[in-house]
Amino acid sequence: MRLVLLGAPGAGKGTQAKKLIEKYRIPQISTGDILRKAVTDRTPLGKEAKSYMDKGELVPDSVVIGLVKERLAKDDCKEGFILDGFPRNTSQAQTLDGVLAMMNTPLTVALSVDVDKDDLMKRLTGRRTCRGCQQMYNVYFSTPKKDGICDKCGGELFQRDDDKEATIKNRLDVYEKSTAPLIDHYKKKGILKSVMGVGSIDEIFNKVCAVLDKK
Ligand code: AP5
Ligand code: MG
């Protein structure tokens, strides 16, 4: 299955992707995670990306598209993949369509996870992520057993630099302007599905699987 997860910041793309990896045994390709690792490792790519990410702006296509092409060419993507956070605008979507057409492996489905703006703000300001295994928690909705420590691997939990209220507002605006039009892009291609991303993480996962299992 070749899947694109669409949805606003905080919709739960990463949370659902982590569960989908286990069920479908295909890798998650999160451009946000790749870029954050480059920032932490202080690579030239990370240094370039950081200024955009801190403001909640999109990192230039020239940078991101190269990363994704390289990742898709790896062996573990042969049976499929979950794209999380890519594409983010029409130009990225068109490039992806072209790359996959050349490989004769078009997308199976673009799944949009829909959540109201007020819920998104709470999810993002409350999010904590494990430095070790990237598991997500939330101070309002899903706290770890031990404060600040990951249940799964014992790693330290941190708050993302871009999960500050002003930056979140800009990320949501950028989503509306640049990314939301992709809903139409995939609708026209006949591969769009959507689920309401409200309810418990497991309830949403069941809805997501019900859609994907029909594909
Ligand atoms: P990226 O990392 O992709 O961030 P995003 O799109 O803003 O999305 P998030 O990761 O914030 O949300 P999510 O939907 O994954 O939600 P999550 O599962 O974590 O991008 C970051 C930046 O990188 C961008 O701003 C940009 O600068 C750059 N970038 C990345 N890709 C790019 C691209 N293609 N082009 C250009 N630039 C790019 O959940 C959020 C919280 O909610 C968690 O705490 C979770 O525990 C909680 N939660 C999840 N589900 C539920 C539920 N059902 N009920 C209650 N809480 C829930
Ligand atoms: Mg994410």
PDB file of C-alpha atoms and ligand atoms in Angstrom:
ATOM      1  CA  MET A   1       0.000   0.000   0.000  1.00  0.00           C
ATOM      2  CA  ARG A   2       1.306   3.440  -0.954  1.00  0.00           C
ATOM      3  CA  LEU A   3      -0.373   5.913   1.345  1.00  0.00           C
ATOM      4  CA  VAL A   4      -0.324   9.680   1.821  1.00  0.00           C
ATOM      5  CA  LEU A   5      -1.613  10.906   5.191  1.00  0.00           C
ATOM      6  CA  LEU A   6      -3.152  14.361   4.894  1.00  0.00           C
ATOM      7  CA  GLY A   7      -4.289  16.551   7.748  1.00  0.00           C
ATOM      8  CA  ALA A   8      -3.585  19.777   9.610  1.00  0.00           C
ATOM      9  CA  PRO A   9      -0.761  20.072  12.151  1.00  0.00           C
ATOM     10  CA  GLY A  10      -1.861  18.080  15.203  1.00  0.00           C
ATOM     11  CA  ALA A  11      -4.469  16.024  13.332  1.00  0.00           C
ATOM     12  CA  GLY A  12      -2.711  12.837  14.466  1.00  0.00           C
ATOM     13  CA  LYS A  13      -0.843  11.853  11.291  1.00  0.00           C
ATOM     14  CA  GLY A  14       2.279  10.790  13.179  1.00  0.00           C
ATOM     15  CA  THR A  15       0.290   9.021  15.912  1.00  0.00           C
ATOM     16  CA  GLN A  16      -1.690   6.977  13.395  1.00  0.00           C
ATOM     17  CA  ALA A  17       1.374   6.336  11.208  1.00  0.00           C
ATOM     18  CA  LYS A  18       3.194   4.693  14.136  1.00  0.00           C
ATOM     19  CA  LYS A  19       0.308   2.238  14.523  1.00  0.00           C
ATOM     20  CA  LEU A  20       0.003   1.652  10.766  1.00  0.00           C
ATOM     21  CA  ILE A  21       3.689   0.672  10.529  1.00  0.00           C
ATOM     22  CA  GLU A  22       3.009  -2.211  12.904  1.00  0.00           C
ATOM     23  CA  LYS A  23      -0.138  -3.385  11.151  1.00  0.00           C
ATOM     24  CA  TYR A  24       0.922  -3.056   7.511  1.00  0.00           C
ATOM     25  CA  ARG A  25       4.704  -3.525   7.952  1.00  0.00           C
ATOM     26  CA  ILE A  26       5.586  -0.612   5.694  1.00  0.00           C
ATOM     27  CA  PRO A  27       7.769   2.362   6.667  1.00  0.00           C
ATOM     28  CA  GLN A  28       6.625   5.828   7.702  1.00  0.00           C
ATOM     29  CA  ILE A  29       8.310   8.642   5.812  1.00  0.00           C
ATOM     30  CA  SER A  30       7.845  11.783   7.892  1.00  0.00           C
ATOM     31  CA  THR A  31       9.552  14.795   6.345  1.00  0.00           C
ATOM     32  CA  GLY A  32       9.097  16.627   9.665  1.00  0.00           C
ATOM     33  CA  ASP A  33      10.993  13.864  11.536  1.00  0.00           C
ATOM     34  CA  ILE A  34      13.748  13.772   8.886  1.00  0.00           C
ATOM     35  CA  LEU A  35      14.154  17.560   9.064  1.00  0.00           C
ATOM     36  CA  ARG A  36      14.113  17.630  12.893  1.00  0.00           C
ATOM     37  CA  LYS A  37      16.863  14.984  12.973  1.00  0.00           C
ATOM     38  CA  ALA A  38      18.939  17.104  10.581  1.00  0.00           C
ATOM     39  CA  VAL A  39      18.428  20.121  12.878  1.00  0.00           C
ATOM     40  CA  THR A  40      19.504  18.100  15.954  1.00  0.00           C
ATOM     41  CA  ASP A  41      22.546  16.745  14.108  1.00  0.00           C
ATOM     42  CA  ARG A  42      23.401  20.296  12.934  1.00  0.00           C
ATOM     43  CA  THR A  43      23.933  19.166   9.338  1.00  0.00           C
ATOM     44  CA  PRO A  44      23.987  21.810   6.554  1.00  0.00           C
ATOM     45  CA  LEU A  45      20.444  20.699   5.651  1.00  0.00           C
ATOM     46  CA  GLY A  46      19.357  21.109   9.280  1.00  0.00           C
ATOM     47  CA  LYS A  47      20.888  24.579   9.501  1.00  0.00           C
ATOM     48  CA  GLU A  48      19.002  25.661   6.379  1.00  0.00           C
ATOM     49  CA  ALA A  49      15.710  24.070   7.494  1.00  0.00           C
ATOM     50  CA  LYS A  50      15.725  25.392  11.069  1.00  0.00           C
ATOM     51  CA  SER A  51      14.894  29.018  10.291  1.00  0.00           C
ATOM     52  CA  TYR A  52      11.806  27.974   8.313  1.00  0.00           C
ATOM     53  CA  MET A  53      10.645  25.415  10.862  1.00  0.00           C
ATOM     54  CA  ASP A  54      11.012  27.831  13.796  1.00  0.00           C
ATOM     55  CA  LYS A  55       8.648  30.239  12.036  1.00  0.00           C
ATOM     56  CA  GLY A  56       6.207  27.500  11.022  1.00  0.00           C
ATOM     57  CA  GLU A  57       6.929  28.111   7.328  1.00  0.00           C
ATOM     58  CA  LEU A  58       7.467  25.386   4.758  1.00  0.00           C
ATOM     59  CA  VAL A  59      11.060  24.429   4.044  1.00  0.00           C
ATOM     60  CA  PRO A  60      11.810  25.101   0.329  1.00  0.00           C
ATOM     61  CA  ASP A  61      10.637  22.424  -2.119  1.00  0.00           C
ATOM     62  CA  SER A  62      14.152  22.108  -3.564  1.00  0.00           C
ATOM     63  CA  VAL A  63      15.309  20.721  -0.197  1.00  0.00           C
ATOM     64  CA  VAL A  64      12.333  18.544   0.734  1.00  0.00           C
ATOM     65  CA  ILE A  65      11.662  16.922  -2.631  1.00  0.00           C
ATOM     66  CA  GLY A  66      15.251  15.643  -2.865  1.00  0.00           C
ATOM     67  CA  LEU A  67      14.953  14.078   0.600  1.00  0.00           C
ATOM     68  CA  VAL A  68      11.761  12.235  -0.292  1.00  0.00           C
ATOM     69  CA  LYS A  69      13.031  10.975  -3.653  1.00  0.00           C
ATOM     70  CA  GLU A  70      16.105   9.558  -1.936  1.00  0.00           C
ATOM     71  CA  ARG A  71      14.001   7.898   0.767  1.00  0.00           C
ATOM     72  CA  LEU A  72      11.493   6.367  -1.685  1.00  0.00           C
ATOM     73  CA  ALA A  73      14.325   4.716  -3.611  1.00  0.00           C
ATOM     74  CA  LYS A  74      15.317   2.622  -0.577  1.00  0.00           C
ATOM     75  CA  ASP A  75      14.584  -1.107  -0.517  1.00  0.00           C
ATOM     76  CA  ASP A  76      12.159  -0.971   2.419  1.00  0.00           C
ATOM     77  CA  CYS A  77       9.714   1.091   0.305  1.00  0.00           C
ATOM     78  CA  LYS A  78       9.261  -1.651  -2.286  1.00  0.00           C
ATOM     79  CA  GLU A  79       6.164  -3.067  -0.551  1.00  0.00           C
ATOM     80  CA  GLY A  80       4.734   0.382   0.115  1.00  0.00           C
ATOM     81  CA  PHE A  81       5.097   3.379   2.425  1.00  0.00           C
ATOM     82  CA  ILE A  82       3.241   5.886   4.550  1.00  0.00           C
ATOM     83  CA  LEU A  83       4.027   9.477   3.598  1.00  0.00           C
ATOM     84  CA  ASP A  84       3.394  11.721   6.618  1.00  0.00           C
ATOM     85  CA  GLY A  85       3.743  15.483   6.096  1.00  0.00           C
ATOM     86  CA  PHE A  86       4.576  15.201   2.407  1.00  0.00           C
ATOM     87  CA  PRO A  87       3.346  16.501   0.009  1.00  0.00           C
ATOM     88  CA  ARG A  88       2.628  19.884   1.542  1.00  0.00           C
ATOM     89  CA  ASN A  89       1.731  21.936  -1.551  1.00  0.00           C
ATOM     90  CA  THR A  90       0.642  21.423  -5.142  1.00  0.00           C
ATOM     91  CA  SER A  91       4.141  21.509  -6.542  1.00  0.00           C
ATOM     92  CA  GLN A  92       5.293  18.727  -4.154  1.00  0.00           C
ATOM     93  CA  ALA A  93       2.176  16.694  -5.004  1.00  0.00           C
ATOM     94  CA  GLN A  94       2.779  17.000  -8.741  1.00  0.00           C
ATOM     95  CA  THR A  95       6.421  16.034  -8.357  1.00  0.00           C
ATOM     96  CA  LEU A  96       5.431  13.005  -6.279  1.00  0.00           C
ATOM     97  CA  ASP A  97       2.862  11.939  -8.891  1.00  0.00           C
ATOM     98  CA  GLY A  98       5.576  12.167 -11.564  1.00  0.00           C
ATOM     99  CA  VAL A  99       8.185  10.227  -9.587  1.00  0.00           C
ATOM    100  CA  LEU A 100       5.727   7.432  -8.742  1.00  0.00           C
ATOM    101  CA  ALA A 101       4.422   7.291 -12.330  1.00  0.00           C
ATOM    102  CA  MET A 102       7.978   6.771 -13.568  1.00  0.00           C
ATOM    103  CA  MET A 103       8.385   3.885 -11.119  1.00  0.00           C
ATOM    104  CA  ASN A 104       4.982   2.523 -12.180  1.00  0.00           C
ATOM    105  CA  THR A 105       3.860   2.590  -8.543  1.00  0.00           C
ATOM    106  CA  PRO A 106       1.075   5.188  -8.198  1.00  0.00           C
ATOM    107  CA  LEU A 107      -0.402   6.092  -4.809  1.00  0.00           C
ATOM    108  CA  THR A 108      -3.039   3.683  -3.521  1.00  0.00           C
ATOM    109  CA  VAL A 109      -4.848   6.194  -1.335  1.00  0.00           C
ATOM    110  CA  ALA A 110      -4.628   9.692   0.149  1.00  0.00           C
ATOM    111  CA  LEU A 111      -6.272   9.648   3.562  1.00  0.00           C
ATOM    112  CA  SER A 112      -7.286  12.911   5.167  1.00  0.00           C
ATOM    113  CA  VAL A 113      -7.651  13.019   8.968  1.00  0.00           C
ATOM    114  CA  ASP A 114     -10.016  15.863   9.842  1.00  0.00           C
ATOM    115  CA  VAL A 115      -9.997  17.663  13.226  1.00  0.00           C
ATOM    116  CA  ASP A 116     -11.426  21.055  14.384  1.00  0.00           C
ATOM    117  CA  LYS A 117      -9.051  23.984  14.920  1.00  0.00           C
ATOM    118  CA  ASP A 118      -9.695  24.288  18.698  1.00  0.00           C
ATOM    119  CA  ASP A 119      -8.796  20.642  19.249  1.00  0.00           C
ATOM    120  CA  LEU A 120      -5.658  21.037  17.147  1.00  0.00           C
ATOM    121  CA  MET A 121      -4.354  23.859  19.347  1.00  0.00           C
ATOM    122  CA  LYS A 122      -4.742  21.788  22.533  1.00  0.00           C
ATOM    123  CA  ARG A 123      -3.161  18.729  20.956  1.00  0.00           C
ATOM    124  CA  LEU A 124      -0.153  20.735  19.768  1.00  0.00           C
ATOM    125  CA  THR A 125       0.497  22.803  22.901  1.00  0.00           C
ATOM    126  CA  GLY A 126       0.163  19.602  24.980  1.00  0.00           C
ATOM    127  CA  ARG A 127       2.320  17.359  22.785  1.00  0.00           C
ATOM    128  CA  ARG A 128       5.465  15.771  24.189  1.00  0.00           C
ATOM    129  CA  THR A 129       7.713  13.482  22.116  1.00  0.00           C
ATOM    130  CA  CYS A 130      10.304  10.887  23.141  1.00  0.00           C
ATOM    131  CA  ARG A 131      13.883  11.764  22.137  1.00  0.00           C
ATOM    132  CA  GLY A 132      14.653   8.064  21.830  1.00  0.00           C
ATOM    133  CA  CYS A 133      11.830   6.378  19.903  1.00  0.00           C
ATOM    134  CA  GLN A 134       9.704   9.417  18.838  1.00  0.00           C
ATOM    135  CA  GLN A 135       6.604   8.062  20.625  1.00  0.00           C
ATOM    136  CA  MET A 136       4.071  10.868  21.136  1.00  0.00           C
ATOM    137  CA  TYR A 137       2.323  11.779  24.405  1.00  0.00           C
ATOM    138  CA  ASN A 138       0.074  14.613  25.441  1.00  0.00           C
ATOM    139  CA  VAL A 139      -0.173  16.403  28.781  1.00  0.00           C
ATOM    140  CA  TYR A 140      -3.968  16.694  28.348  1.00  0.00           C
ATOM    141  CA  PHE A 141      -4.896  13.436  26.629  1.00  0.00           C
ATOM    142  CA  SER A 142      -2.273  10.719  26.956  1.00  0.00           C
ATOM    143  CA  THR A 143       0.219  11.182  29.776  1.00  0.00           C
ATOM    144  CA  PRO A 144       3.133   8.805  30.322  1.00  0.00           C
ATOM    145  CA  LYS A 145       3.126   6.661  33.474  1.00  0.00           C
ATOM    146  CA  LYS A 146       6.180   8.536  34.788  1.00  0.00           C
ATOM    147  CA  ASP A 147       6.321  12.302  34.243  1.00  0.00           C
ATOM    148  CA  GLY A 148       8.690  13.260  31.389  1.00  0.00           C
ATOM    149  CA  ILE A 149       9.756   9.657  30.684  1.00  0.00           C
ATOM    150  CA  CYS A 150       8.717   7.475  27.730  1.00  0.00           C
ATOM    151  CA  ASP A 151       6.700   4.359  28.671  1.00  0.00           C
ATOM    152  CA  LYS A 152       8.120   2.433  25.708  1.00  0.00           C
ATOM    153  CA  CYS A 153      11.890   3.043  25.880  1.00  0.00           C
ATOM    154  CA  GLY A 154      12.558   5.124  29.014  1.00  0.00           C
ATOM    155  CA  GLY A 155      13.735   8.065  26.856  1.00  0.00           C
ATOM    156  CA  GLU A 156      13.349  11.728  27.817  1.00  0.00           C
ATOM    157  CA  LEU A 157      10.245  13.547  26.593  1.00  0.00           C
ATOM    158  CA  PHE A 158      10.629  16.974  24.988  1.00  0.00           C
ATOM    159  CA  GLN A 159       8.406  19.717  23.598  1.00  0.00           C
ATOM    160  CA  ARG A 160       8.936  20.612  19.937  1.00  0.00           C
ATOM    161  CA  ASP A 161      10.317  24.125  19.298  1.00  0.00           C
ATOM    162  CA  ASP A 162       7.484  24.857  16.871  1.00  0.00           C
ATOM    163  CA  ASP A 163       4.743  23.877  19.359  1.00  0.00           C
ATOM    164  CA  LYS A 164       4.519  27.434  20.745  1.00  0.00           C
ATOM    165  CA  GLU A 165       1.204  29.213  20.311  1.00  0.00           C
ATOM    166  CA  ALA A 166       2.364  31.885  17.811  1.00  0.00           C
ATOM    167  CA  THR A 167       4.175  29.342  15.644  1.00  0.00           C
ATOM    168  CA  ILE A 168       1.236  26.942  15.780  1.00  0.00           C
ATOM    169  CA  LYS A 169      -1.057  29.728  14.485  1.00  0.00           C
ATOM    170  CA  ASN A 170       1.238  30.266  11.516  1.00  0.00           C
ATOM    171  CA  ARG A 171       1.493  26.523  10.835  1.00  0.00           C
ATOM    172  CA  LEU A 172      -2.302  26.303  10.755  1.00  0.00           C
ATOM    173  CA  ASP A 173      -2.455  29.282   8.329  1.00  0.00           C
ATOM    174  CA  VAL A 174       0.208  27.723   6.107  1.00  0.00           C
ATOM    175  CA  TYR A 175      -1.784  24.476   6.147  1.00  0.00           C
ATOM    176  CA  GLU A 176      -4.981  26.250   5.014  1.00  0.00           C
ATOM    177  CA  LYS A 177      -3.227  28.162   2.261  1.00  0.00           C
ATOM    178  CA  SER A 178      -0.755  25.621   0.873  1.00  0.00           C
ATOM    179  CA  THR A 179      -1.731  22.103   1.970  1.00  0.00           C
ATOM    180  CA  ALA A 180      -5.547  22.027   2.204  1.00  0.00           C
ATOM    181  CA  PRO A 181      -5.840  22.425  -1.623  1.00  0.00           C
ATOM    182  CA  LEU A 182      -4.318  18.929  -1.910  1.00  0.00           C
ATOM    183  CA  ILE A 183      -7.658  17.510  -0.759  1.00  0.00           C
ATOM    184  CA  ASP A 184      -9.028  18.580  -4.145  1.00  0.00           C
ATOM    185  CA  HIS A 185      -5.929  17.379  -5.964  1.00  0.00           C
ATOM    186  CA  TYR A 186      -6.465  13.821  -4.693  1.00  0.00           C
ATOM    187  CA  LYS A 187     -10.252  13.998  -5.012  1.00  0.00           C
ATOM    188  CA  LYS A 188      -9.793  14.708  -8.740  1.00  0.00           C
ATOM    189  CA  LYS A 189      -7.471  11.714  -8.996  1.00  0.00           C
ATOM    190  CA  GLY A 190     -10.178   9.568  -7.376  1.00  0.00           C
ATOM    191  CA  ILE A 191      -8.013   8.337  -4.479  1.00  0.00           C
ATOM    192  CA  LEU A 192      -9.157  10.596  -1.624  1.00  0.00           C
ATOM    193  CA  LYS A 193     -10.641   9.101   1.542  1.00  0.00           C
ATOM    194  CA  SER A 194     -11.286  10.883   4.818  1.00  0.00           C
ATOM    195  CA  VAL A 195     -11.980  10.049   8.448  1.00  0.00           C
ATOM    196  CA  MET A 196     -12.931  12.309  11.347  1.00  0.00           C
ATOM    197  CA  GLY A 197      -9.899  12.395  13.636  1.00  0.00           C
ATOM    198  CA  VAL A 198     -11.979  12.857  16.773  1.00  0.00           C
ATOM    199  CA  GLY A 199     -12.292  10.248  19.515  1.00  0.00           C
ATOM    200  CA  SER A 200      -9.656   8.033  21.104  1.00  0.00           C
ATOM    201  CA  ILE A 201      -6.490   7.165  19.200  1.00  0.00           C
ATOM    202  CA  ASP A 202      -7.637   3.541  18.947  1.00  0.00           C
ATOM    203  CA  GLU A 203     -11.116   4.503  17.719  1.00  0.00           C
ATOM    204  CA  ILE A 204      -9.566   6.590  14.963  1.00  0.00           C
ATOM    205  CA  PHE A 205      -7.124   3.803  14.134  1.00  0.00           C
ATOM    206  CA  ASN A 206     -10.052   1.409  13.660  1.00  0.00           C
ATOM    207  CA  LYS A 207     -11.739   3.871  11.296  1.00  0.00           C
ATOM    208  CA  VAL A 208      -8.497   4.351   9.366  1.00  0.00           C
ATOM    209  CA  CYS A 209      -7.985   0.581   9.028  1.00  0.00           C
ATOM    210  CA  ALA A 210     -11.579   0.080   7.891  1.00  0.00           C
ATOM    211  CA  VAL A 211     -10.881   2.482   5.015  1.00  0.00           C
ATOM    212  CA  LEU A 212      -7.450   1.058   4.162  1.00  0.00           C
ATOM    213  CA  ASP A 213      -8.493  -2.593   4.331  1.00  0.00           C
ATOM    214  CA  LYS A 214     -10.947  -1.957   1.488  1.00  0.00           C
ATOM    215  CA  LYS A 215      -8.069  -0.800  -0.753  1.00  0.00           C
TER     216      LYS A 215
HETATM  217  P1  AP5 B   1       5.601  18.159  10.650  1.00  0.00           P
HETATM  218  O1  AP5 B   1       6.488  17.488  11.610  1.00  0.00           O
HETATM  219  O2  AP5 B   1       5.096  17.410   9.473  1.00  0.00           O
HETATM  220  O3  AP5 B   1       4.424  18.800  11.486  1.00  0.00           O
HETATM  221  P2  AP5 B   1       2.866  19.083  11.170  1.00  0.00           P
HETATM  222  O4  AP5 B   1       2.340  18.807   9.832  1.00  0.00           O
HETATM  223  O5  AP5 B   1       2.730  20.463  11.646  1.00  0.00           O
HETATM  224  O6  AP5 B   1       2.132  18.022  11.945  1.00  0.00           O
HETATM  225  P3  AP5 B   1       2.391  17.562  13.396  1.00  0.00           P
HETATM  226  O7  AP5 B   1       3.528  16.592  13.441  1.00  0.00           O
HETATM  227  O8  AP5 B   1       2.473  18.765  14.280  1.00  0.00           O
HETATM  228  O9  AP5 B   1       1.002  16.824  13.724  1.00  0.00           O
HETATM  229  P4  AP5 B   1       0.529  15.334  13.512  1.00  0.00           P
HETATM  230  O10 AP5 B   1      -0.652  15.348  12.591  1.00  0.00           O
HETATM  231  O11 AP5 B   1       1.656  14.414  13.163  1.00  0.00           O
HETATM  232  O12 AP5 B   1      -0.020  15.024  14.961  1.00  0.00           O
HETATM  233  P5  AP5 B   1       0.538  14.041  16.107  1.00  0.00           P
HETATM  234  O13 AP5 B   1       0.280  12.643  15.727  1.00  0.00           O
HETATM  235  O14 AP5 B   1       1.923  14.437  16.502  1.00  0.00           O
HETATM  236  O15 AP5 B   1       6.314  19.462  10.080  1.00  0.00           O
HETATM  237  C1  AP5 B   1       7.039  20.356  10.928  1.00  0.00           C
HETATM  238  C2  AP5 B   1       7.720  21.428  10.071  1.00  0.00           C
HETATM  239  O16 AP5 B   1       8.680  20.809   9.186  1.00  0.00           O
HETATM  240  C3  AP5 B   1       6.788  22.212   9.141  1.00  0.00           C
HETATM  241  O17 AP5 B   1       6.191  23.300   9.803  1.00  0.00           O
HETATM  242  C4  AP5 B   1       7.772  22.650   8.061  1.00  0.00           C
HETATM  243  O18 AP5 B   1       8.565  23.738   8.482  1.00  0.00           O
HETATM  244  C5  AP5 B   1       8.682  21.433   7.909  1.00  0.00           C
HETATM  245  N1  AP5 B   1       8.187  20.467   6.921  1.00  0.00           N
HETATM  246  C6  AP5 B   1       7.794  19.174   7.149  1.00  0.00           C
HETATM  247  N2  AP5 B   1       7.417  18.586   6.023  1.00  0.00           N
HETATM  248  C7  AP5 B   1       7.571  19.506   5.041  1.00  0.00           C
HETATM  249  C8  AP5 B   1       7.324  19.494   3.642  1.00  0.00           C
HETATM  250  N3  AP5 B   1       6.827  18.417   3.017  1.00  0.00           N
HETATM  251  N4  AP5 B   1       7.590  20.637   2.922  1.00  0.00           N
HETATM  252  C9  AP5 B   1       8.091  21.726   3.533  1.00  0.00           C
HETATM  253  N5  AP5 B   1       8.325  21.815   4.853  1.00  0.00           N
HETATM  254  C10 AP5 B   1       8.076  20.705   5.594  1.00  0.00           C
HETATM  255  O19 AP5 B   1      -0.453  14.423  17.306  1.00  0.00           O
HETATM  256  C11 AP5 B   1      -0.395  15.696  17.929  1.00  0.00           C
HETATM  257  C12 AP5 B   1      -0.701  15.559  19.431  1.00  0.00           C
HETATM  258  O20 AP5 B   1      -2.057  15.140  19.569  1.00  0.00           O
HETATM  259  C13 AP5 B   1       0.150  14.519  20.168  1.00  0.00           C
HETATM  260  O21 AP5 B   1       0.413  14.965  21.466  1.00  0.00           O
HETATM  261  C14 AP5 B   1      -0.770  13.262  20.216  1.00  0.00           C
HETATM  262  O22 AP5 B   1      -0.481  12.465  21.359  1.00  0.00           O
HETATM  263  C15 AP5 B   1      -2.142  13.925  20.308  1.00  0.00           C
HETATM  264  N6  AP5 B   1      -3.210  13.117  19.719  1.00  0.00           N
HETATM  265  C16 AP5 B   1      -3.163  12.409  18.559  1.00  0.00           C
HETATM  266  N7  AP5 B   1      -4.330  11.801  18.317  1.00  0.00           N
HETATM  267  C17 AP5 B   1      -5.162  12.160  19.355  1.00  0.00           C
HETATM  268  C18 AP5 B   1      -6.515  11.868  19.676  1.00  0.00           C
HETATM  269  N8  AP5 B   1      -7.259  11.091  18.919  1.00  0.00           N
HETATM  270  N9  AP5 B   1      -7.039  12.425  20.810  1.00  0.00           N
HETATM  271  C19 AP5 B   1      -6.275  13.219  21.606  1.00  0.00           C
HETATM  272  N10 AP5 B   1      -4.983  13.526  21.349  1.00  0.00           N
HETATM  273  C20 AP5 B   1      -4.439  13.013  20.237  1.00  0.00           C
HETATM  274 MG    MG B   2       3.744  14.665  12.841  1.00  0.00          MG
END
